[in-house]
mmCIF file of C-alpha atoms in Angstrom:
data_model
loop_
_atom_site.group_PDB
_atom_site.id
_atom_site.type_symbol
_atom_site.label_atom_id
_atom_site.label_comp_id
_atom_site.label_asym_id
_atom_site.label_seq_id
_atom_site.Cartn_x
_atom_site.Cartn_y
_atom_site.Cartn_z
ATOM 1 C CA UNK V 1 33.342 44.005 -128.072
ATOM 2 C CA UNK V 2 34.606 41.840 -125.614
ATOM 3 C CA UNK V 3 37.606 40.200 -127.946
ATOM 4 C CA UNK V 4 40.565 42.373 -127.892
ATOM 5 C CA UNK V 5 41.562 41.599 -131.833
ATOM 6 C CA UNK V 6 38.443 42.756 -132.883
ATOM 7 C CA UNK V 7 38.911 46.229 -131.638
ATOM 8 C CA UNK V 8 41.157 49.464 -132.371
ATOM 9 C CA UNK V 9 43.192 51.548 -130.243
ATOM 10 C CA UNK V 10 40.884 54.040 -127.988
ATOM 11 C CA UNK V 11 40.995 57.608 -129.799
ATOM 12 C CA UNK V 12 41.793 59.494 -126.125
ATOM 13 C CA UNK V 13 41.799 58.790 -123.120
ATOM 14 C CA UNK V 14 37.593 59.657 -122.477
ATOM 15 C CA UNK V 15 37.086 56.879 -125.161
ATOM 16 C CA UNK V 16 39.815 54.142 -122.668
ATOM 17 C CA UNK V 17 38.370 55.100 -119.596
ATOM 18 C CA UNK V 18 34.380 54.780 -121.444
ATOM 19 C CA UNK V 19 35.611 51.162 -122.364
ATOM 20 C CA UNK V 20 36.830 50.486 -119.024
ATOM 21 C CA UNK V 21 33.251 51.555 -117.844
ATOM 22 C CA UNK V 22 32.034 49.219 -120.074
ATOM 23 C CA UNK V 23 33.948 46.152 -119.448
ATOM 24 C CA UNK V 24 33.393 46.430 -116.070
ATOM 25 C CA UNK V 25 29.914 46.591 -116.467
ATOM 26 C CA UNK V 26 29.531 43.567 -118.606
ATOM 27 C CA UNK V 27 31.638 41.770 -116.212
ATOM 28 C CA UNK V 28 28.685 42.802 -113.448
ATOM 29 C CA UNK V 29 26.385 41.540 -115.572
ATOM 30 C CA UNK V 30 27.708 37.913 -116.256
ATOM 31 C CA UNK V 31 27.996 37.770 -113.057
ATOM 32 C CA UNK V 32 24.569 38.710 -112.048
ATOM 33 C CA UNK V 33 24.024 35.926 -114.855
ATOM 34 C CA UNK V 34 25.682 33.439 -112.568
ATOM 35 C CA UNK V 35 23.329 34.464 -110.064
ATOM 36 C CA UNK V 36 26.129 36.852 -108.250
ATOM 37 C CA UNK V 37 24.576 40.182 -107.220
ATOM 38 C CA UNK V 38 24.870 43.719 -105.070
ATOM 39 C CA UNK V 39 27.746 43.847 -103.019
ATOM 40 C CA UNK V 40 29.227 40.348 -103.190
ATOM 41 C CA UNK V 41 29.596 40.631 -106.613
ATOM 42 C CA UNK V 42 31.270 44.240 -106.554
ATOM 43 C CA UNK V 43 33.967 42.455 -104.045
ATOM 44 C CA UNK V 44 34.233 39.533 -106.346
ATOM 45 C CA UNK V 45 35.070 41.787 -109.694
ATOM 46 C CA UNK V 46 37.181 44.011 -107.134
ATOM 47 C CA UNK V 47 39.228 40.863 -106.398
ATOM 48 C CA UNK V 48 39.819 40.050 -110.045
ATOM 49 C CA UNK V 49 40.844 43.654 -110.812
ATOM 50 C CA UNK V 50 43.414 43.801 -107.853
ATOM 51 C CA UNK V 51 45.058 40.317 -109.050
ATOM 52 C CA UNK V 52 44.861 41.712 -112.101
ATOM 53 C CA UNK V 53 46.772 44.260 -111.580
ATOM 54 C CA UNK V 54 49.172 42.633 -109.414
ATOM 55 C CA UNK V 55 49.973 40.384 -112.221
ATOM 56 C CA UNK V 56 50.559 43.261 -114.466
ATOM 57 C CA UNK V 57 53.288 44.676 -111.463
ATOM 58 C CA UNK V 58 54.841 41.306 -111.060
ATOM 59 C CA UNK V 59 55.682 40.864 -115.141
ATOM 60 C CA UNK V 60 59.239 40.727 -115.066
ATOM 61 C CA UNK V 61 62.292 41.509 -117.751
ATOM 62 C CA UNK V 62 62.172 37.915 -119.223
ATOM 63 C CA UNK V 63 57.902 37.616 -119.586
ATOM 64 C CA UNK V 64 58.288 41.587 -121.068
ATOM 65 C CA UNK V 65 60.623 40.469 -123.828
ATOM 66 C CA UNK V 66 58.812 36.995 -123.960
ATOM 67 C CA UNK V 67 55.772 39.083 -125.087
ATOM 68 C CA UNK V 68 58.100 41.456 -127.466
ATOM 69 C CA UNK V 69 59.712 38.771 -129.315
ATOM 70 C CA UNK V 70 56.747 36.865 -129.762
ATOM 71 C CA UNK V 71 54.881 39.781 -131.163
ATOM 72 C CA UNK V 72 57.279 39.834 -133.185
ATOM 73 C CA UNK V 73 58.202 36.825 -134.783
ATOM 74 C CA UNK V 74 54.670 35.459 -135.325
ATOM 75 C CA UNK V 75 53.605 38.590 -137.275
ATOM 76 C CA UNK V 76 56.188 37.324 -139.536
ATOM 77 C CA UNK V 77 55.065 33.580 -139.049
ATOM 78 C CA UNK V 78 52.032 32.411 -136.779
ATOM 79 C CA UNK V 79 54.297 29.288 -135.871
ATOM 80 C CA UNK V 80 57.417 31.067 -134.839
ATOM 81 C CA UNK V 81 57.914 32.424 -131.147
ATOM 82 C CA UNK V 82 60.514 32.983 -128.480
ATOM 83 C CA UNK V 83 60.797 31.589 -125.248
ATOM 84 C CA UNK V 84 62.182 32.693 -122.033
ATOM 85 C CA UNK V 85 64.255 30.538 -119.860
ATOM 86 C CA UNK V 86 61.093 29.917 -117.517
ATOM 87 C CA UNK V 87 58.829 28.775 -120.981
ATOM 88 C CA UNK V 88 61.322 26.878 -122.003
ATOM 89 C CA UNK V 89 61.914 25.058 -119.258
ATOM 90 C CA UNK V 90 58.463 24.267 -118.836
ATOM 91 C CA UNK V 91 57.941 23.100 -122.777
ATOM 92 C CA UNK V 92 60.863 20.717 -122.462
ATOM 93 C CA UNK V 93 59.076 19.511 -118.588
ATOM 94 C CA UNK V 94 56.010 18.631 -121.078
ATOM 95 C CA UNK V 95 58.669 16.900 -123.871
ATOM 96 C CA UNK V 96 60.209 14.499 -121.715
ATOM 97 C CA UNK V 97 56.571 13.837 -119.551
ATOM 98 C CA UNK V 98 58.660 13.688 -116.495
ATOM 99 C CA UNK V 99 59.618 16.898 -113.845
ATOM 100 C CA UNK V 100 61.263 16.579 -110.249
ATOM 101 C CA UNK V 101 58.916 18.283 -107.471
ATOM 102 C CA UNK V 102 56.207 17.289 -105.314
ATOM 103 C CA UNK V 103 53.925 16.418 -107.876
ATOM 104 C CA UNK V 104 51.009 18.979 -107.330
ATOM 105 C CA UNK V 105 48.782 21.156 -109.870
ATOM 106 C CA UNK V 106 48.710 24.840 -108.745
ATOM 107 C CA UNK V 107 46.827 27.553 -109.735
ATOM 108 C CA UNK V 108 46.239 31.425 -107.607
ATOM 109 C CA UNK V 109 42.914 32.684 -106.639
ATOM 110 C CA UNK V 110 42.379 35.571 -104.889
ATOM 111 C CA UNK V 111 46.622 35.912 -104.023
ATOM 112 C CA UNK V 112 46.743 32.494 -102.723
ATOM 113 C CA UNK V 113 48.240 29.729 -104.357
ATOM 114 C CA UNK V 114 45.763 27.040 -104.003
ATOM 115 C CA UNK V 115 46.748 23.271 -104.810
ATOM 116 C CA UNK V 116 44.352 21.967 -107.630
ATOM 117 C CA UNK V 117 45.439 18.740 -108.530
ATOM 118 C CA UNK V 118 47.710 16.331 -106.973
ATOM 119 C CA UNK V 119 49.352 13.717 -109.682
ATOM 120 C CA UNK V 120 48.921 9.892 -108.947
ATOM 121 C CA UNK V 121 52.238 8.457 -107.445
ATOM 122 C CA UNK V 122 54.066 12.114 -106.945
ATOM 123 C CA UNK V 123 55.841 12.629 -103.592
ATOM 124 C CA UNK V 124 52.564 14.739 -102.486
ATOM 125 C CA UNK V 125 50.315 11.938 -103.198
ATOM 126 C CA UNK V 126 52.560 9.546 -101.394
ATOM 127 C CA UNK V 127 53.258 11.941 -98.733
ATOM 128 C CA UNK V 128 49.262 12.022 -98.200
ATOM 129 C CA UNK V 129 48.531 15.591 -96.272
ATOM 130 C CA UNK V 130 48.537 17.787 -99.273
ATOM 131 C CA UNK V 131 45.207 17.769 -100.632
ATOM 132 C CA UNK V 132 43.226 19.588 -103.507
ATOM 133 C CA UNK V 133 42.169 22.975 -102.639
ATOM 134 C CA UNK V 134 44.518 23.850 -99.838
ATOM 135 C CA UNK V 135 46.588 26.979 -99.854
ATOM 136 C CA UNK V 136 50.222 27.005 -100.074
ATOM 137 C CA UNK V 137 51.396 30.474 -97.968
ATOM 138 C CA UNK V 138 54.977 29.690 -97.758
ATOM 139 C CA UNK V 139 57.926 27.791 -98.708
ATOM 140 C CA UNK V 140 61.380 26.854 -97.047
ATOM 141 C CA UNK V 141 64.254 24.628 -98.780
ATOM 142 C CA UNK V 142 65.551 21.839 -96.755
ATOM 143 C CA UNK V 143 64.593 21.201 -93.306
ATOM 144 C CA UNK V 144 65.857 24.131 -91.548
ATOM 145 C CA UNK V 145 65.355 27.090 -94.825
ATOM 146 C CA UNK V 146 63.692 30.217 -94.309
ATOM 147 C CA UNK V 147 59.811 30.234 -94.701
ATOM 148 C CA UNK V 148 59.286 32.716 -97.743
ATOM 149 C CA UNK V 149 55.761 33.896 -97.554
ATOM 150 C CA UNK V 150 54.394 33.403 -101.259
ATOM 151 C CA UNK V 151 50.904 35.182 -100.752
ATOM 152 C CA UNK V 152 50.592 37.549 -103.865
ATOM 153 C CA UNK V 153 53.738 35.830 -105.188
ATOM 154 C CA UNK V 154 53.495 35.119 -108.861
ATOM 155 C CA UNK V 155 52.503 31.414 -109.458
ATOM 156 C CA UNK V 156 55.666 31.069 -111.652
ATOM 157 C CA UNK V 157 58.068 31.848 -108.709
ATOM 158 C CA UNK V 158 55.918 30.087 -106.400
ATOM 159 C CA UNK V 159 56.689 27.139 -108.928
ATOM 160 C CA UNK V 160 60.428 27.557 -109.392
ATOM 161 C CA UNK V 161 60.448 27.890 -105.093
ATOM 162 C CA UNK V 162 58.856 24.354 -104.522
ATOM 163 C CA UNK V 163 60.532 22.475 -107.991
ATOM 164 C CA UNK V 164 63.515 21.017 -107.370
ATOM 165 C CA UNK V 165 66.054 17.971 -107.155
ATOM 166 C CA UNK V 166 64.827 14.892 -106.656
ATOM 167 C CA UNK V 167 65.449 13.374 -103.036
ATOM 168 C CA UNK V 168 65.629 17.165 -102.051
ATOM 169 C CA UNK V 169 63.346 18.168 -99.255
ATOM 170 C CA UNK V 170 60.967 21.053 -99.250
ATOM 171 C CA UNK V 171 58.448 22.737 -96.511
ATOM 172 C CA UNK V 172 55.159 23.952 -97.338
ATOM 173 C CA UNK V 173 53.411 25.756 -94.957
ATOM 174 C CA UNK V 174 49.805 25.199 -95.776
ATOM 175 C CA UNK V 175 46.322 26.757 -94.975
ATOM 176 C CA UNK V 176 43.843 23.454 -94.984
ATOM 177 C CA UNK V 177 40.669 23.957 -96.839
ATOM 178 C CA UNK V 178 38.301 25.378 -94.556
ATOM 179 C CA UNK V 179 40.707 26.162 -91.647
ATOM 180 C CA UNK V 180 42.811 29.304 -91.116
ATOM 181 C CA UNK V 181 45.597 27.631 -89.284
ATOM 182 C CA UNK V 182 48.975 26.916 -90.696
ATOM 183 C CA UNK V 183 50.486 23.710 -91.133
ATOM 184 C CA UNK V 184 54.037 22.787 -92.293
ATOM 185 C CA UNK V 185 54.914 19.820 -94.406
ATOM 186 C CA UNK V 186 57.837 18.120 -95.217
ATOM 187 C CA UNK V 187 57.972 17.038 -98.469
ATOM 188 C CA UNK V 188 61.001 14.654 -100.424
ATOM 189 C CA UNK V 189 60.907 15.785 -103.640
ATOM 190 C CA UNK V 190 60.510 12.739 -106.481
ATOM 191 C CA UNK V 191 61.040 12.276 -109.933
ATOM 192 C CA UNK V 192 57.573 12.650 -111.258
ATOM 193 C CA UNK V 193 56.131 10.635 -114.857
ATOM 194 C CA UNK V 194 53.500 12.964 -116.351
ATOM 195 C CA UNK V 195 50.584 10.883 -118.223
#
C-alpha cells in the first residue's frame, strides 16, 4: 500500500521496519521499471533517502506547527488551514501575480538548488547568464555580502536568501550545467509580473 491514508499505524516496531523493507523495495523496482538497475540505482534511492531525511532535520518551529494546525483545523473542515509567515507570504506572492527577485524557478535535487525555470522579462532573463539547470551554491547580499554556501540548505531559505527589494543587488555563485567551476553573478533584483 503505497498511499499513506489507506494504511494504519504499524503494530511494533518489526511490523515499521518490515514496511520500510518494503517501500524500499518497491521503490527498486520502479526504478528497475525505468530501466535503472544494480548499483546505480541503489545510489539513486540512497540519494532520495539522505534528502529525505535532511528535509525531515531542516523542518523548522513554523513548518512543525504549520503541519499541527492544519491537521487540525481541516479535520474539522477540509477548507480551513493555517499558514505560517513563509506560506503566507508566498499565497499572497500568487494573489497579487507579482514578487520582487530575480525572477527564476528553483527546485533541489540531490542538495543542490538547481534553477528550473527562468520567467520571461525577470532580472535573470534580462541579466542573460543564469540559465535552466544550473546550480545555485551560494548567495551574498549586495556587492560586497558574505557568500553563504546554500548546498543542503532548505529550498525555502535558499528562497527568502535571493528574494528581495527591488533595485537591490544580489550574488549568486553558480555551478554551470555541465561544469564544476564556480561563477558569481550580479544580479539587480526587479519587480517581477507572474502570468
Amino acid at each position: 500500500v503505497t498511499d499513506p491514508d489507506a494504511v494504519s499505524y504499524p503494530m511494533n516496531e518489526q511490523e515499521a521496519k518490515e514496511r520500510w523493507r518494503r517501500r524500499i523495495k518497491y521503490d527498486l523496482l520502479v526504478l528497475k521499471g525505468d530501466d535503472t538497475e544494480g548499483q546505480e540505482a541503489r545510489e539513486k534511492l540512497l540519494r532520495r533517502y539522505e534528502s529525505f531525511s535532511k528535509r525531515m532535520v531542516q523542518t523548522d518551529a513554523d513548518e512543525l506547527l504549520e503541519i499541527f494546525l492544519t491537521a487540525v483545523t481541516s479535520s474539522y473542515d477540509p477548507h480551513t488551514t493555517y499558514m505560517s509567515p513563509s506560506s503566507l507570504e508566498n499565497f499572497r506572492i500568487q494573489m497579487r501575480l507579482n514578487l520582487e527577485g530575480i525572477g527564476a524557478a528553483l527546485q533541489v535535487i540531490d542538495g543542490y538548488t538547481q534553477v528550473s525555470k527562468i520567467i520571461p522579462g525577470g532580472a535573470a532573463d534580462r541579466h542573460g547568464k543564469l540559465q535552466p539547470e544550473d546550480r545555485i551554491v551560494s548567495v551574498g547580499q549586495g556587492e560586497d555580502g558574505e557568500m553563504v554556501d546554500v548546498v543542503d540548505m532548505k529550498l525555502g531559505d535558499v528562497v527568502k536568501l535571493i528574494r528581495g527589494d527591488a533595485g537591490t543587488v544580489v550574488r549568486l555563485g553558480v555551478n554551470p550545467t555541465g561544469s564544476t567551476e564556480t561563477r558569481t553573478y550580479s544580479i539587480t533584483r526587479a519587480k517581477i509580473e507572474l502570468k
